[in-house]
Short mmCIF file of C-alpha atoms in Angstrom, two decimals:
data_model
loop_
_atom_site.label_atom_id
_atom_site.label_comp_id
_atom_site.label_asym_id
_atom_site.label_seq_id
_atom_site.Cartn_x
_atom_site.Cartn_y
_atom_site.Cartn_z
CA MET A 1 -0.03 -0.01 -0.01
CA VAL A 2 2.85 2.37 0.73
CA LEU A 3 4.32 1.74 -2.69
CA ARG A 4 0.96 2.37 -4.41
CA TYR A 5 0.44 5.61 -2.46
CA SER A 6 3.93 6.81 -3.31
CA ARG A 7 3.30 6.03 -7.01
CA PHE A 8 0.17 8.21 -6.82
CA VAL A 9 2.12 11.03 -5.24
CA TYR A 10 4.85 10.68 -7.86
CA MET A 11 2.31 10.89 -10.67
CA LYS A 12 0.57 13.89 -9.09
CA LEU A 13 3.82 15.81 -8.64
CA ASN A 14 5.15 14.84 -12.10
CA ILE A 15 8.19 13.04 -10.72
CA ASP A 16 9.73 10.41 -12.98
CA THR A 17 10.99 7.46 -10.99
CA PRO A 18 11.91 3.93 -12.01
CA GLU A 19 9.45 1.22 -11.05
CA ASN A 20 11.96 -0.61 -8.88
CA ASN A 21 12.81 2.50 -6.81
CA THR A 22 11.11 2.20 -3.38
CA PHE A 23 13.15 4.76 -1.49
CA LEU A 24 12.68 8.52 -1.11
CA LEU A 25 15.35 10.49 -2.84
CA PRO A 26 16.39 14.05 -1.95
CA ARG A 27 14.75 15.37 -5.13
CA ASP A 28 11.48 13.77 -4.02
CA ILE A 29 11.53 15.69 -0.78
CA LEU A 30 12.46 18.89 -2.55
CA THR A 31 9.62 18.45 -5.06
CA VAL A 32 7.10 17.85 -2.29
CA ALA A 33 8.38 20.93 -0.38
CA ASP A 34 8.13 22.99 -3.58
CA HIS A 35 4.57 21.78 -4.14
CA LEU A 36 3.55 22.66 -0.53
CA ILE A 37 5.13 26.13 -0.84
CA GLY A 38 3.31 26.65 -4.13
CA MET A 39 0.02 25.69 -2.47
CA LYS A 40 0.68 28.20 0.29
CA PHE A 41 0.87 30.95 -2.31
CA GLY A 42 -2.21 29.83 -4.26
CA MET A 43 -0.47 27.77 -6.97
CA GLY A 44 -1.55 24.17 -7.52
CA THR A 45 -4.61 22.39 -6.30
CA LEU A 46 -5.42 20.82 -2.97
CA ASP A 47 -6.18 17.16 -3.23
CA ASP A 48 -9.27 16.42 -1.14
CA MET A 49 -9.10 12.65 -1.53
CA ASN A 50 -8.84 12.17 2.26
CA HIS A 51 -11.39 14.84 3.16
CA LEU A 52 -14.22 13.66 5.37
CA LYS A 53 -16.83 14.74 2.79
CA ASN A 54 -15.51 11.94 0.56
CA LYS A 55 -15.73 9.29 3.27
CA CYS A 56 -18.63 7.00 4.02
CA ILE A 57 -19.46 7.41 7.69
CA ARG A 58 -21.58 4.55 8.93
CA SER A 59 -24.03 5.17 11.74
CA VAL A 60 -24.43 2.86 14.71
CA ALA A 61 -27.76 1.75 13.20
CA ASP A 62 -25.98 0.67 10.00
CA LEU A 63 -23.34 -1.23 11.99
CA LEU A 64 -25.98 -2.94 14.11
CA GLN A 65 -27.97 -3.86 11.00
CA TYR A 66 -24.84 -5.46 9.53
CA GLN A 67 -24.25 -7.40 12.75
CA PHE A 68 -27.87 -8.54 12.73
CA GLY A 69 -27.33 -9.85 9.15
CA LEU A 70 -24.30 -11.78 10.36
CA ALA A 71 -26.35 -13.27 13.19
CA LEU A 72 -29.07 -14.35 10.72
CA VAL A 73 -26.49 -16.05 8.50
CA ARG A 74 -25.15 -17.91 11.53
CA LEU A 75 -28.66 -18.84 12.59
CA GLU A 76 -29.34 -20.12 9.07
CA ASN A 77 -26.22 -22.34 9.22
CA ILE A 78 -27.32 -23.74 12.59
CA ILE A 79 -30.83 -24.45 11.29
CA ARG A 80 -29.45 -26.19 8.19
CA GLY A 81 -27.20 -28.36 10.38
CA THR A 82 -30.09 -29.20 12.71
CA ILE A 83 -32.36 -30.15 9.81
CA SER A 84 -29.68 -32.30 8.20
CA ARG A 85 -29.08 -34.14 11.51
CA ALA A 86 -32.84 -34.62 11.93
CA ILE A 87 -33.11 -36.09 8.46
CA ARG A 88 -30.11 -38.33 9.06
CA TYR A 89 -31.58 -39.74 12.30
CA LYS A 90 -35.17 -39.68 10.97
CA LEU A 91 -36.42 -37.18 13.55
CA ILE A 92 -39.04 -34.49 13.20
CA PRO A 93 -37.51 -31.10 14.09
CA THR A 94 -39.68 -28.68 16.02
CA PRO A 95 -39.38 -24.87 15.86
CA GLN A 96 -38.04 -24.89 19.43
CA ASN A 97 -35.22 -27.20 18.35
CA LEU A 98 -34.44 -25.23 15.20
CA VAL A 99 -34.34 -21.63 16.36
CA THR A 100 -31.96 -20.53 19.10
CA SER A 101 -30.89 -17.11 20.30
CA THR A 102 -27.25 -18.03 20.64
CA PRO A 103 -26.06 -16.62 17.28
CA LEU A 104 -27.75 -13.30 17.94
CA THR A 105 -26.47 -13.11 21.47
CA THR A 106 -22.88 -13.96 20.60
CA THR A 107 -22.81 -11.65 17.60
CA TYR A 108 -24.02 -8.65 19.63
CA GLU A 109 -21.73 -9.55 22.56
CA SER A 110 -18.74 -9.57 20.27
CA PHE A 111 -19.87 -6.27 18.66
CA PHE A 112 -20.16 -4.55 22.00
CA GLY A 113 -17.00 -6.17 23.37
CA LEU A 114 -18.64 -8.24 26.09
CA HIS A 115 -16.53 -11.37 25.78
CA PRO A 116 -17.00 -13.64 28.82
#
């Protein structure tokens, strides 16, 4: 990731570097300093790639909804396993045997950091 980021910076600042060069050279530092000084005096553009307006900020409700989806997937896997065992042993599964609150409880406990 560091190499990719540095390649982006090199392209933005019009610095020609060989592909196998992974070290900062003195000319790189001078070019960056020159760019920053130019921005101070109104030359060049500010890159707002890391600005918060370009970030997706997820609310607690979104995070909890995602965790609930994970819990439902875990519950689905448990139900499938219970049904396959019931078929294998020729039993009739009841809703009480199929549905359990354990996946939901463990998912939310891990989300809120309540590990026993």
